[in-house]
PDB file of C-alpha atoms in Angstrom:
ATOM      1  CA  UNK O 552      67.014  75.951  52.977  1.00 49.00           C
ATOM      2  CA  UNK O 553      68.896  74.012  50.223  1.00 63.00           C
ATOM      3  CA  UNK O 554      64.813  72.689  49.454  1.00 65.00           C
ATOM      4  CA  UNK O 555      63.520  76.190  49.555  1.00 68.00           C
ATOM      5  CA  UNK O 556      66.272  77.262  46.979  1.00 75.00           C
ATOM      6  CA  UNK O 557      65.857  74.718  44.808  1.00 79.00           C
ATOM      7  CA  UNK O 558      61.954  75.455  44.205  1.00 80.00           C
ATOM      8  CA  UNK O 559      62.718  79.007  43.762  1.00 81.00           C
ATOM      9  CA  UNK O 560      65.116  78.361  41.119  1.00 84.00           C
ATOM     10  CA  UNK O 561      62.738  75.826  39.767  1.00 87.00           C
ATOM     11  CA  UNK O 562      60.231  78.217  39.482  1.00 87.00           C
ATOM     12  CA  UNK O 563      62.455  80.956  38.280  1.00 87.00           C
ATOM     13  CA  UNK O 564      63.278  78.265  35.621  1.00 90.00           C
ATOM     14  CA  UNK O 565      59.166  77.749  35.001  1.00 92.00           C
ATOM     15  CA  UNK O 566      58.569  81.836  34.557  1.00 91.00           C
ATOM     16  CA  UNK O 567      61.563  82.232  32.318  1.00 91.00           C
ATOM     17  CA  UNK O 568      60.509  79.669  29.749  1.00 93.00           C
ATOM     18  CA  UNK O 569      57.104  81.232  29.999  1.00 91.00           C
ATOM     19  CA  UNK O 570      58.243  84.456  28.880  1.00 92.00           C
ATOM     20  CA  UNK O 571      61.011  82.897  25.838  1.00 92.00           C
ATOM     21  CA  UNK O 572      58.982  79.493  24.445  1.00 93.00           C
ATOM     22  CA  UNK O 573      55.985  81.489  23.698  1.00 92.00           C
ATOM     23  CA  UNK O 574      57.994  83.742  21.223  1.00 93.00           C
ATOM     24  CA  UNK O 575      60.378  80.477  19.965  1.00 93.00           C
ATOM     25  CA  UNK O 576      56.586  79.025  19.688  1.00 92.00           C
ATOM     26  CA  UNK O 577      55.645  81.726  17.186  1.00 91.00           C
ATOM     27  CA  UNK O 578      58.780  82.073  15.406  1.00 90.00           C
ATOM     28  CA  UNK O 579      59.052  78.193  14.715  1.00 91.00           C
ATOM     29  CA  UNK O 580      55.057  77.866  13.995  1.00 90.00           C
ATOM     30  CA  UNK O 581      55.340  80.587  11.196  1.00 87.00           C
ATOM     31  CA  UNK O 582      58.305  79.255   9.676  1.00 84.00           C
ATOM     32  CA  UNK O 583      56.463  75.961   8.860  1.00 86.00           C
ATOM     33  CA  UNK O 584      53.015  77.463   8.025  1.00 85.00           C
ATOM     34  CA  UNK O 585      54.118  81.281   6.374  1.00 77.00           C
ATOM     35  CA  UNK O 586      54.543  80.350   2.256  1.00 70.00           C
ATOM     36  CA  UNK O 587      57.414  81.363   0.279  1.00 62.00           C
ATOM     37  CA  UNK O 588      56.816  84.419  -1.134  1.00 61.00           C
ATOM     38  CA  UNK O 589      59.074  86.611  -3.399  1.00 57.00           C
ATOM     39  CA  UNK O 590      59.361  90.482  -3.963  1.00 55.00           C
ATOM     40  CA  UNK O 591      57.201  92.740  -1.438  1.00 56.00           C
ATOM     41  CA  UNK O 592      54.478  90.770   0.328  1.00 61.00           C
ATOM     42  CA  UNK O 593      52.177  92.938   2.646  1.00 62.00           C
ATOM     43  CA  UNK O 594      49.200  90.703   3.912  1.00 68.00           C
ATOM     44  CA  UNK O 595      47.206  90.459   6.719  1.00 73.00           C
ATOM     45  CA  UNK O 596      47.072  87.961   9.601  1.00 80.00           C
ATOM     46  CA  UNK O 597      47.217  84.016   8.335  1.00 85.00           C
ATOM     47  CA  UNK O 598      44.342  81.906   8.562  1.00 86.00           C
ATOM     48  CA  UNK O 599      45.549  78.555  10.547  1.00 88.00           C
ATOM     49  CA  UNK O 600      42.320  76.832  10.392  1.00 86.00           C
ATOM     50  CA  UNK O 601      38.468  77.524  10.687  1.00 89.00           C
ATOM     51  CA  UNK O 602      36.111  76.443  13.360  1.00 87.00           C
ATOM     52  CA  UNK O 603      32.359  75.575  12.139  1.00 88.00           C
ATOM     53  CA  UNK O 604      29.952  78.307  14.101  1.00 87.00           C
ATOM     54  CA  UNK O 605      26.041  77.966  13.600  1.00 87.00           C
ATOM     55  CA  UNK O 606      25.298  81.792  12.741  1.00 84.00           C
ATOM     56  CA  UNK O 607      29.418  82.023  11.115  1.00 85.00           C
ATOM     57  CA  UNK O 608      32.538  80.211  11.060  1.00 87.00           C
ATOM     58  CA  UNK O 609      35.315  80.778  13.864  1.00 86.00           C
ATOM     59  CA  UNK O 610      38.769  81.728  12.083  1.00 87.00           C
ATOM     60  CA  UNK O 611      41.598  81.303  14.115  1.00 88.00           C
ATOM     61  CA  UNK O 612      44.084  83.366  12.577  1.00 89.00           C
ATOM     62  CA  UNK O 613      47.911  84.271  13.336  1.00 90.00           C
ATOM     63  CA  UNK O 614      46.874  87.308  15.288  1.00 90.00           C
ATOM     64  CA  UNK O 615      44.688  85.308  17.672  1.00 91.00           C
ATOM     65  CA  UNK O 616      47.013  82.990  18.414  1.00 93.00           C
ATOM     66  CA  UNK O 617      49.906  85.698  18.915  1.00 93.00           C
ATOM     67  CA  UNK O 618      47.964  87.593  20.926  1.00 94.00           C
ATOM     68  CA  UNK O 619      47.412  84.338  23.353  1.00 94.00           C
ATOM     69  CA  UNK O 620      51.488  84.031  23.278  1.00 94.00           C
ATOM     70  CA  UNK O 621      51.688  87.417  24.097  1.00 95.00           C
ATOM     71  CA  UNK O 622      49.424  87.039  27.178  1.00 95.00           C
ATOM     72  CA  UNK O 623      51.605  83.784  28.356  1.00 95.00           C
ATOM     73  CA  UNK O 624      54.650  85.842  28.167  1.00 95.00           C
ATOM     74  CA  UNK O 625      52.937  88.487  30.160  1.00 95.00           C
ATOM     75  CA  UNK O 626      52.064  86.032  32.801  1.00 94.00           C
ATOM     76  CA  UNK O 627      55.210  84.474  33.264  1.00 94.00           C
ATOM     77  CA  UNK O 628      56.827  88.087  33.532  1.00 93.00           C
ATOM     78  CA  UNK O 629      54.200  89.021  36.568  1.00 92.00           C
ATOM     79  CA  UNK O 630      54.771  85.798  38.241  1.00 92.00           C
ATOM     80  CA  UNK O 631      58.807  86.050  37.747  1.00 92.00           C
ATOM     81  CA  UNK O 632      58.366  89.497  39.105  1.00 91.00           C
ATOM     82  CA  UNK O 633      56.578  89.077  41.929  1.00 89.00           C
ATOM     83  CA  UNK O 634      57.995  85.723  42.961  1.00 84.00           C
ATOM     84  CA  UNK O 635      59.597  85.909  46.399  1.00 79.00           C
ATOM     85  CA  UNK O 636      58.236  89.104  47.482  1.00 81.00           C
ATOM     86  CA  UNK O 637      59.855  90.371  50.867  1.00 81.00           C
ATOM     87  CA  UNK O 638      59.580  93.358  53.121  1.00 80.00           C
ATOM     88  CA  UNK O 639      63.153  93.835  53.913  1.00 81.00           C
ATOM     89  CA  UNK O 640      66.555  92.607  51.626  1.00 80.00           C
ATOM     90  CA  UNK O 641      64.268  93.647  48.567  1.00 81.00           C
ATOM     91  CA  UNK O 642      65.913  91.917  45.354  1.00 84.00           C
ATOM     92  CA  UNK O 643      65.992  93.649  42.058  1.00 87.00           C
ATOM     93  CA  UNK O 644      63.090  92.259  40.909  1.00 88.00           C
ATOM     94  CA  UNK O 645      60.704  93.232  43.439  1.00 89.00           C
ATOM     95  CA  UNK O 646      62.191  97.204  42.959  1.00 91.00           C
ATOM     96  CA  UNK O 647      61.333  96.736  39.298  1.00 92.00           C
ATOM     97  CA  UNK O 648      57.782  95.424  39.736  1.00 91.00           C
ATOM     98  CA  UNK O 649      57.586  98.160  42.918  1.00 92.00           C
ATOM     99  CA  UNK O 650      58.458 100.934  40.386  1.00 93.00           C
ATOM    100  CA  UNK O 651      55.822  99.463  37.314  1.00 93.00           C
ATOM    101  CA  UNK O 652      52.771  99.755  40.433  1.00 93.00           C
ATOM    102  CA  UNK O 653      54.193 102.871  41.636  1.00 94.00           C
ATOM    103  CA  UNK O 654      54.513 104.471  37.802  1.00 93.00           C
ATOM    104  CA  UNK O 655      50.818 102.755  36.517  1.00 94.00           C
ATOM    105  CA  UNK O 656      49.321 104.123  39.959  1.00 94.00           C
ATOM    106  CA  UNK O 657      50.634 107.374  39.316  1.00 94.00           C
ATOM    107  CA  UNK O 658      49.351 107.757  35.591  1.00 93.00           C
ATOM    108  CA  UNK O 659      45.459 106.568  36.570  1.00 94.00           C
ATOM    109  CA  UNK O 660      45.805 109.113  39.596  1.00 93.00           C
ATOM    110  CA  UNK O 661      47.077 112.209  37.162  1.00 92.00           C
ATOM    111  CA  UNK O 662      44.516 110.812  34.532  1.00 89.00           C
ATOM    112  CA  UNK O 663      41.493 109.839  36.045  1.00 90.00           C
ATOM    113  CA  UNK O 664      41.771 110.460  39.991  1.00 88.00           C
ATOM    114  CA  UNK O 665      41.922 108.557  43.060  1.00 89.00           C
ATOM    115  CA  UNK O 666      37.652 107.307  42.260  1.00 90.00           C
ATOM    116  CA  UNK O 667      39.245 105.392  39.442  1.00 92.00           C
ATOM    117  CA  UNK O 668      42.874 104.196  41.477  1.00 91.00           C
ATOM    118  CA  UNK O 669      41.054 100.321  40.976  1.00 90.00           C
ATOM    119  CA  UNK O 670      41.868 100.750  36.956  1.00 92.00           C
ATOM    120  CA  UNK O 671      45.473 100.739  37.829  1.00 93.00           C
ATOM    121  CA  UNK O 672      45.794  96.839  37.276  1.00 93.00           C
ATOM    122  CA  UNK O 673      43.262  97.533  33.735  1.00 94.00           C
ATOM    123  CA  UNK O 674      45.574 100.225  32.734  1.00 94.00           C
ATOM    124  CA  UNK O 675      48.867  98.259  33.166  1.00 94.00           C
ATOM    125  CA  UNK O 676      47.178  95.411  31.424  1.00 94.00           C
ATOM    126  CA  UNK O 677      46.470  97.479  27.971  1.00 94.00           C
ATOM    127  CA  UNK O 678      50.083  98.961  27.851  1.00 94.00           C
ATOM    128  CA  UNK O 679      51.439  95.529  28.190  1.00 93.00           C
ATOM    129  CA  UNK O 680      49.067  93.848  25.904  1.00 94.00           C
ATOM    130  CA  UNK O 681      49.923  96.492  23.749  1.00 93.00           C
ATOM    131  CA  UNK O 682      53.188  97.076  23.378  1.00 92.00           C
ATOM    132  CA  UNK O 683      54.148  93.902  23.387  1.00 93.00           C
ATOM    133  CA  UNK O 684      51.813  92.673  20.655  1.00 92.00           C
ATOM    134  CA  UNK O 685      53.576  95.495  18.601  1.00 89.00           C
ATOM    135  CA  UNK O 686      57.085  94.885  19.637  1.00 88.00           C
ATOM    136  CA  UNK O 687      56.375  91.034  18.061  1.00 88.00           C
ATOM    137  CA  UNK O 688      57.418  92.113  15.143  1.00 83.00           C
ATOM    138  CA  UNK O 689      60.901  92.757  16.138  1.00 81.00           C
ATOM    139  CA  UNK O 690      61.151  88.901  15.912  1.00 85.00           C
ATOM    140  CA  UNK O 691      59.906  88.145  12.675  1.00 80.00           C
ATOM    141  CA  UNK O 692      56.021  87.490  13.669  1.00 86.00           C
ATOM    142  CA  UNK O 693      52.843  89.218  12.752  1.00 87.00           C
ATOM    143  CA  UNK O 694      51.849  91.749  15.816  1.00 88.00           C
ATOM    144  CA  UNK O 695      48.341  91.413  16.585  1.00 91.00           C
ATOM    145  CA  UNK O 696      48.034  95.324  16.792  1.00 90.00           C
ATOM    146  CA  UNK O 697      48.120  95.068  12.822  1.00 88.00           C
ATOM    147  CA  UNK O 698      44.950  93.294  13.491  1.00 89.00           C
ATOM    148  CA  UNK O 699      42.160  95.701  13.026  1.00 90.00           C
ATOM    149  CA  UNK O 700      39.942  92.694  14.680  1.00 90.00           C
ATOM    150  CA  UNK O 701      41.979  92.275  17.978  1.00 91.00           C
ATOM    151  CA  UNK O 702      42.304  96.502  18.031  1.00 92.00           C
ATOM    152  CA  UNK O 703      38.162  96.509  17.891  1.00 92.00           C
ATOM    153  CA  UNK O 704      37.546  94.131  20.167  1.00 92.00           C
ATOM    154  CA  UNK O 705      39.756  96.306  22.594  1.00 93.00           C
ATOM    155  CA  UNK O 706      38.100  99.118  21.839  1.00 93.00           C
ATOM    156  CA  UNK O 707      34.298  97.626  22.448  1.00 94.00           C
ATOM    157  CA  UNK O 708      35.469  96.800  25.742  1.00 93.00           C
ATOM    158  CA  UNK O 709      36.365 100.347  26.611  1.00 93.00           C
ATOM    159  CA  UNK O 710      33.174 101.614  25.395  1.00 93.00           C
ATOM    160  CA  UNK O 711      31.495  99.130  27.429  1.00 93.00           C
ATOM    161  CA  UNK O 712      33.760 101.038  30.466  1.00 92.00           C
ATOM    162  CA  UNK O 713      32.369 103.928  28.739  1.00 91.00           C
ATOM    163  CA  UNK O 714      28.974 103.200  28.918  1.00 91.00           C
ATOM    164  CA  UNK O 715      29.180 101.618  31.973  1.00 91.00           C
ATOM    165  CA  UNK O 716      30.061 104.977  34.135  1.00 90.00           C
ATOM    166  CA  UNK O 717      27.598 106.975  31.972  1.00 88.00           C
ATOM    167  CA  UNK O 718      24.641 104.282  33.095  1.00 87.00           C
ATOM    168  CA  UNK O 719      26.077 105.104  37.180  1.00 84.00           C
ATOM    169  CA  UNK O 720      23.691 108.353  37.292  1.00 80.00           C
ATOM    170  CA  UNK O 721      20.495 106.489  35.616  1.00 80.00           C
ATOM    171  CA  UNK O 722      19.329 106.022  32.047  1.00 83.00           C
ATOM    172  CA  UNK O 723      17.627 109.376  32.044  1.00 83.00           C
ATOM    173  CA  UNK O 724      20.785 111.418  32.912  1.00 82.00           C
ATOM    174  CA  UNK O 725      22.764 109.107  29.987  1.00 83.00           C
ATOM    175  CA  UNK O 726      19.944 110.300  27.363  1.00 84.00           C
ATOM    176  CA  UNK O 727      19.813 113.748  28.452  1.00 82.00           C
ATOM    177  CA  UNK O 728      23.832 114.470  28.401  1.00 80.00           C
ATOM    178  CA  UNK O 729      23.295 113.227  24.187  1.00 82.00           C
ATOM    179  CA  UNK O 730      20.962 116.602  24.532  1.00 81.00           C
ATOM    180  CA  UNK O 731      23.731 119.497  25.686  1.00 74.00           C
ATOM    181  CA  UNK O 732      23.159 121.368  24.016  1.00 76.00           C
ATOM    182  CA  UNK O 733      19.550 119.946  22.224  1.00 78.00           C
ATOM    183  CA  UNK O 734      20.252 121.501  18.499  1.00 80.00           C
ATOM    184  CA  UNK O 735      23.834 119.651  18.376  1.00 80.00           C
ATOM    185  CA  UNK O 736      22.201 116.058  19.697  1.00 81.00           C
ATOM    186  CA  UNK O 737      22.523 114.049  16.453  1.00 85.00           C
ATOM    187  CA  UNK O 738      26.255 114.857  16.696  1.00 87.00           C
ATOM    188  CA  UNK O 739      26.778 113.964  20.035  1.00 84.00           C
ATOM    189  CA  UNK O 740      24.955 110.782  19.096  1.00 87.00           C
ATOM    190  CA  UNK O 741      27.006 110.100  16.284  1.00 89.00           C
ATOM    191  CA  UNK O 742      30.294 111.303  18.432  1.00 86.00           C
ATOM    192  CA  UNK O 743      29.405 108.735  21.011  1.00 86.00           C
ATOM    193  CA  UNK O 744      29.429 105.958  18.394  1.00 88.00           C
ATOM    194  CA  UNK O 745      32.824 107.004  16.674  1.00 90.00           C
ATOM    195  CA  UNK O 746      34.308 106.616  19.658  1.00 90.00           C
ATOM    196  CA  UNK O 747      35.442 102.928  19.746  1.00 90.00           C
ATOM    197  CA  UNK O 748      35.787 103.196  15.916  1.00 91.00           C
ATOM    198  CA  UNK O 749      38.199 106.175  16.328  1.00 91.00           C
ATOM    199  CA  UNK O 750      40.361 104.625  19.025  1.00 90.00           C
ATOM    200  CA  UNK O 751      40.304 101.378  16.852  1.00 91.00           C
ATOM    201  CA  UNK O 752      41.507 102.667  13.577  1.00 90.00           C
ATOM    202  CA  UNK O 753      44.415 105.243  15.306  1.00 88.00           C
ATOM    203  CA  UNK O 754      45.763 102.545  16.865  1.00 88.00           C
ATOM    204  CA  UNK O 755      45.038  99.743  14.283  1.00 87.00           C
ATOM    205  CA  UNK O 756      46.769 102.355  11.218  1.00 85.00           C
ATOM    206  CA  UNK O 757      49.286 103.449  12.631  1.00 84.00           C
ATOM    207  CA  UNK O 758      50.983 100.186  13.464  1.00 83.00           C
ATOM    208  CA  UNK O 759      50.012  98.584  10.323  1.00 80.00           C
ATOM    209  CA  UNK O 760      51.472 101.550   8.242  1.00 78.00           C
ATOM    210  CA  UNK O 761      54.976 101.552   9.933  1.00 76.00           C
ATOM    211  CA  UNK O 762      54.929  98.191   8.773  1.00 74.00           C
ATOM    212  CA  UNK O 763      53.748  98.844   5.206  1.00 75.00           C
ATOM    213  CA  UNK O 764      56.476 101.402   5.398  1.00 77.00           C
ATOM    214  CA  UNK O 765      59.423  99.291   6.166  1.00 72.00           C
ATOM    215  CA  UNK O 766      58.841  96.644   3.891  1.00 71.00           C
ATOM    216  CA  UNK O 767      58.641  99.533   1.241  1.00 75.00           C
ATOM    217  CA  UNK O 768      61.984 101.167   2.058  1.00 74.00           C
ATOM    218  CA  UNK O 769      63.606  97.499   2.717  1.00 70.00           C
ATOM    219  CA  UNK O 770      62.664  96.636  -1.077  1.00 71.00           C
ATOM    220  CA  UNK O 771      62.986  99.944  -2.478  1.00 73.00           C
ATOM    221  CA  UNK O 772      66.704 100.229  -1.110  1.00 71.00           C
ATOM    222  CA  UNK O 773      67.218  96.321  -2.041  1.00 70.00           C
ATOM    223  CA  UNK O 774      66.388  97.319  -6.001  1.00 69.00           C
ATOM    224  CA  UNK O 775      68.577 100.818  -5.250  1.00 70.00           C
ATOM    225  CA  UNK O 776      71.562  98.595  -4.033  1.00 69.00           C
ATOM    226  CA  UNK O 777      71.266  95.985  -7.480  1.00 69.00           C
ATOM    227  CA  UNK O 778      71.066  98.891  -9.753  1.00 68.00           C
ATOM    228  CA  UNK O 779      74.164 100.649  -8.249  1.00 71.00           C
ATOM    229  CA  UNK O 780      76.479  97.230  -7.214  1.00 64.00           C
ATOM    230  CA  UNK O 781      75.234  95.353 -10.062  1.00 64.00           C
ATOM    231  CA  UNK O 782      77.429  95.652 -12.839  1.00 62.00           C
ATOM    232  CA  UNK O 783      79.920  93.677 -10.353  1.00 63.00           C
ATOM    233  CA  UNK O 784      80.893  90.354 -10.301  1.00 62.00           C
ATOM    234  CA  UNK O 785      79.147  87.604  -8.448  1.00 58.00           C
ATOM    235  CA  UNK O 786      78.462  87.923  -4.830  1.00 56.00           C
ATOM    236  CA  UNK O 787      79.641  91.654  -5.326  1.00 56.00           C
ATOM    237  CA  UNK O 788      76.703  92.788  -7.346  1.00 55.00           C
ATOM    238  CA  UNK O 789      73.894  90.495  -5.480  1.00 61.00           C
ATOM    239  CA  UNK O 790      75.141  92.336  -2.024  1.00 59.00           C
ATOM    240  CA  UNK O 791      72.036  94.568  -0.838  1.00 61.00           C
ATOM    241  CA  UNK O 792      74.830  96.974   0.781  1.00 59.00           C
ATOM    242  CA  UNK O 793      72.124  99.675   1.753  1.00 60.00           C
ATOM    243  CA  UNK O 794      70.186  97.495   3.146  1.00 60.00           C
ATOM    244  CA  UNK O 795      72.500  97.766   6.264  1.00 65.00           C
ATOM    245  CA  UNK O 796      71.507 100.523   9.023  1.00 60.00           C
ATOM    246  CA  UNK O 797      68.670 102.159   7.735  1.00 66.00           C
ATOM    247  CA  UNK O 798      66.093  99.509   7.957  1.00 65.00           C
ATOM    248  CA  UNK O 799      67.471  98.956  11.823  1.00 65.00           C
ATOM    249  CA  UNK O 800      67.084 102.750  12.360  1.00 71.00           C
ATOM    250  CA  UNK O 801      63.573 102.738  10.839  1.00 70.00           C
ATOM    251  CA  UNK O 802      62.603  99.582  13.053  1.00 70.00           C
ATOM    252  CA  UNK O 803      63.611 101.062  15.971  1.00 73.00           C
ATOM    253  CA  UNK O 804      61.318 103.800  15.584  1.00 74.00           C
ATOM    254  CA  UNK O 805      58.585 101.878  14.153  1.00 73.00           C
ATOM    255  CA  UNK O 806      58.577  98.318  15.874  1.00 74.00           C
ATOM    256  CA  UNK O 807      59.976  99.709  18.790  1.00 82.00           C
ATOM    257  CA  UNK O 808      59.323 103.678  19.630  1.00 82.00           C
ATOM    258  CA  UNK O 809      55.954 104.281  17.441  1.00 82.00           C
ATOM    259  CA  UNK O 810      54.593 100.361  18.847  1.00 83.00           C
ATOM    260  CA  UNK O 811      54.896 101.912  22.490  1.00 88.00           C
ATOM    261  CA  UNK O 812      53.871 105.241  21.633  1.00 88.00           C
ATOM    262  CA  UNK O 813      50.378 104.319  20.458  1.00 89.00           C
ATOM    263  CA  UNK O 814      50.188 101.835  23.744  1.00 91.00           C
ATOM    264  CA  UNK O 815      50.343 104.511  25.523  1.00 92.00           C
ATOM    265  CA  UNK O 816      48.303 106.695  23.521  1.00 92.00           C
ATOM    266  CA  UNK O 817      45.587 104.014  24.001  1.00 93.00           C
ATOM    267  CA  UNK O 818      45.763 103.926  27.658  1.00 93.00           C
ATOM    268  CA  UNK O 819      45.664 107.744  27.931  1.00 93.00           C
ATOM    269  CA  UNK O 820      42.441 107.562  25.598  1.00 92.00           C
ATOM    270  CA  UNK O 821      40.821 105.004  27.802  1.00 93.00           C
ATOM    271  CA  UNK O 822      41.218 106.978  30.983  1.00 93.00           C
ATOM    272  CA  UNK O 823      40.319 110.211  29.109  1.00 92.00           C
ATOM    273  CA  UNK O 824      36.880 108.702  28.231  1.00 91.00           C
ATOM    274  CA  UNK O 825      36.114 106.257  31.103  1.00 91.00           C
ATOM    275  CA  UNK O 826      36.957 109.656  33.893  1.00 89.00           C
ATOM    276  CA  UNK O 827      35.445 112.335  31.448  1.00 86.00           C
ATOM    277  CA  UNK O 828      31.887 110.666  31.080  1.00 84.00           C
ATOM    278  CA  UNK O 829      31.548 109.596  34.491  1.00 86.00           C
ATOM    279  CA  UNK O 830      29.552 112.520  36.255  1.00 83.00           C
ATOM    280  CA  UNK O 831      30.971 112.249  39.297  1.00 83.00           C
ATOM    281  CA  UNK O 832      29.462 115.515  40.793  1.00 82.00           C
ATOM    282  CA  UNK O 833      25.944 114.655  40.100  1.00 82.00           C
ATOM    283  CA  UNK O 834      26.726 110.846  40.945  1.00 79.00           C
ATOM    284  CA  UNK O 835      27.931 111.808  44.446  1.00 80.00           C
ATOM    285  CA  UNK O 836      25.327 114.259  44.938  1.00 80.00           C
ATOM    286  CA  UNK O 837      22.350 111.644  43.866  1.00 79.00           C
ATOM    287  CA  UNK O 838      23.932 109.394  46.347  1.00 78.00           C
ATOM    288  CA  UNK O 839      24.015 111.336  49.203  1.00 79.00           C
ATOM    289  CA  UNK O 840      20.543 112.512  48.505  1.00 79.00           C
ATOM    290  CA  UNK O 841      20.150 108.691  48.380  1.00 76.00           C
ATOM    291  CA  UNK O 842      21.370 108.171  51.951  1.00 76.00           C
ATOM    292  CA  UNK O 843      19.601 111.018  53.384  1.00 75.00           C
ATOM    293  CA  UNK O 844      16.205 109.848  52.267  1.00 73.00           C
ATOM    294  CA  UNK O 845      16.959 106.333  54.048  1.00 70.00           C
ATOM    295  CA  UNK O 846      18.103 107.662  56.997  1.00 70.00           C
ATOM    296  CA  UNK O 847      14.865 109.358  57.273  1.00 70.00           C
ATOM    297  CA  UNK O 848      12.900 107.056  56.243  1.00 64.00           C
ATOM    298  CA  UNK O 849      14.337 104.864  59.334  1.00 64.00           C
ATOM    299  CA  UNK O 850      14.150 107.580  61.870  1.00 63.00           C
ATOM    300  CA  UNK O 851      10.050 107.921  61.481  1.00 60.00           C
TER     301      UNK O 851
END
């Protein structure tokens, strides 16, 4: 037993520095690459170096590489949850994982219903993703959902989804639902192409303008604080005095409240359009036609 204990805590050991050295990773790699910079700075994701491509080059930029420290951490959290998994004596940990399934499972069934319970794992994988590339920026590091790259690429992937279940009645039956009604066709057309773009930029603009917004009202209340405390001595007058509370209030609802909020906005989008252009009527009733024809077919 005193073998058994020591793996567990040995792998307890293994998924907790999964889920800390990835961020300690980031922190100390942008303290020795990020330049000095003075005054307000808003710029987009670093370039760390470029990989030669044949059609373009490969940048691998800060958000990339963020995003793969966010999946590690991710990892190590699902592993440190579900490690030791028991049916009776159930530890805190296994409650906590129980209640994510449970709450995830819940969601795709009231969004999507129980055709589409195998998304639950898909689902639970873009709020994490999600919120936890936003909530990077609580420690200093650039949050790949200010990325309008990483945002599109997650986006393409749901309109593949998208597509996908549109295809499941036939390629005829995917043209002809562009044609309800036929006069308004060109702007179903150009509906069904705005949607990745749409989900892309809402999710992409509203993280990256909390962000413009705080470093605005950090500076602007820095300059406030010099032109009120400076006619003091010293220290005194260099003190940025109302710089203290407000900028923590404002993170909290944009690092923290607005970062989740538009996770979960993007989940609730992806099962809106995944369940609401699959026609699952006409699919079921094309397969059961399906089945019928076979099973005459076999009985002549």
């Amino acid at each position: 037993m005193k073998k058994e204990s020591r793996e567990y805590a040995a792998k307890d050991i293994l998924y907790v520095c999964m889920m800390v050295l990835p961020i300690l990773a980031g922190i100390i790699l942008r303290v020795l690459t990020k330049p000095l910079s003075e005054g307000i700075n808003v710029t987009g994701a670093q370039i760390y170096f470029t990989v030669p491509m044949p059609i373009q080059p490969l940048i691998i930029t800060e958000a990339q590489i963020n995003s793969w420290l966010v999946m590690i951490v991710i990892l190590g959290a699902c592993l440190f949850l579900t490690s030791e998994l028991k049916t009776r004596n159930v530890g805190v940990r296994q409650h906590i994982a129980e209640w994510l399934v449970e709450k995830t499972e819940a969601l795709v069934l009231d969004g999507m219903g129980e055709y589409f319970m195998g998304f639950s794992p898909f689902i639970a994988a873009i709020l994490g993703l999600s919120a936890l590339s936003s909530l990077l920026s609580l420690f200093g590091l650039f949050p790949p959902t200010s990325d309008i790259n990483v945002v599109a690429g997650w986006a393409i992937l749901v309109f593949a989804l998208i597509t996908y279940y549109k295809f499941k009645c036939g390629p005829l039956q995917y043209v002809k639902s562009f044609c309800d009604p036929p006069l308004l066709a060109p702007l179903n057309i150009i509906s069904e192409v705005a949607t990745p773009i749409s989900m892309a930029f809402r999710h992409y603009g509203n993280v990256l303008s909390g962000t413009v917004i705080s470093v605005l009202v950090a500076a602007g209340l820095q300059g406030l604080s010099s032109l009120i405390l400076g006619w003091l001595p010293g220290f005194l007058g260099e003190f940025p005095l109302l710089q203290i509370g407000l900028p923590a209030i404002l993170s909290i609802y944009f690092d923290i409240f607005s970062g989740c909020l538009q996770a979960y906005i993007f989940a609730m989008l992806t099962m809106l359009y995944v369940a609401g252009g699959f026609p699952m009527d006409l699919y079921f009733e094309r397969k059961a036609k399906k089945l019928k024809n076979n099973i005459t077919l076999e009985e002549k």
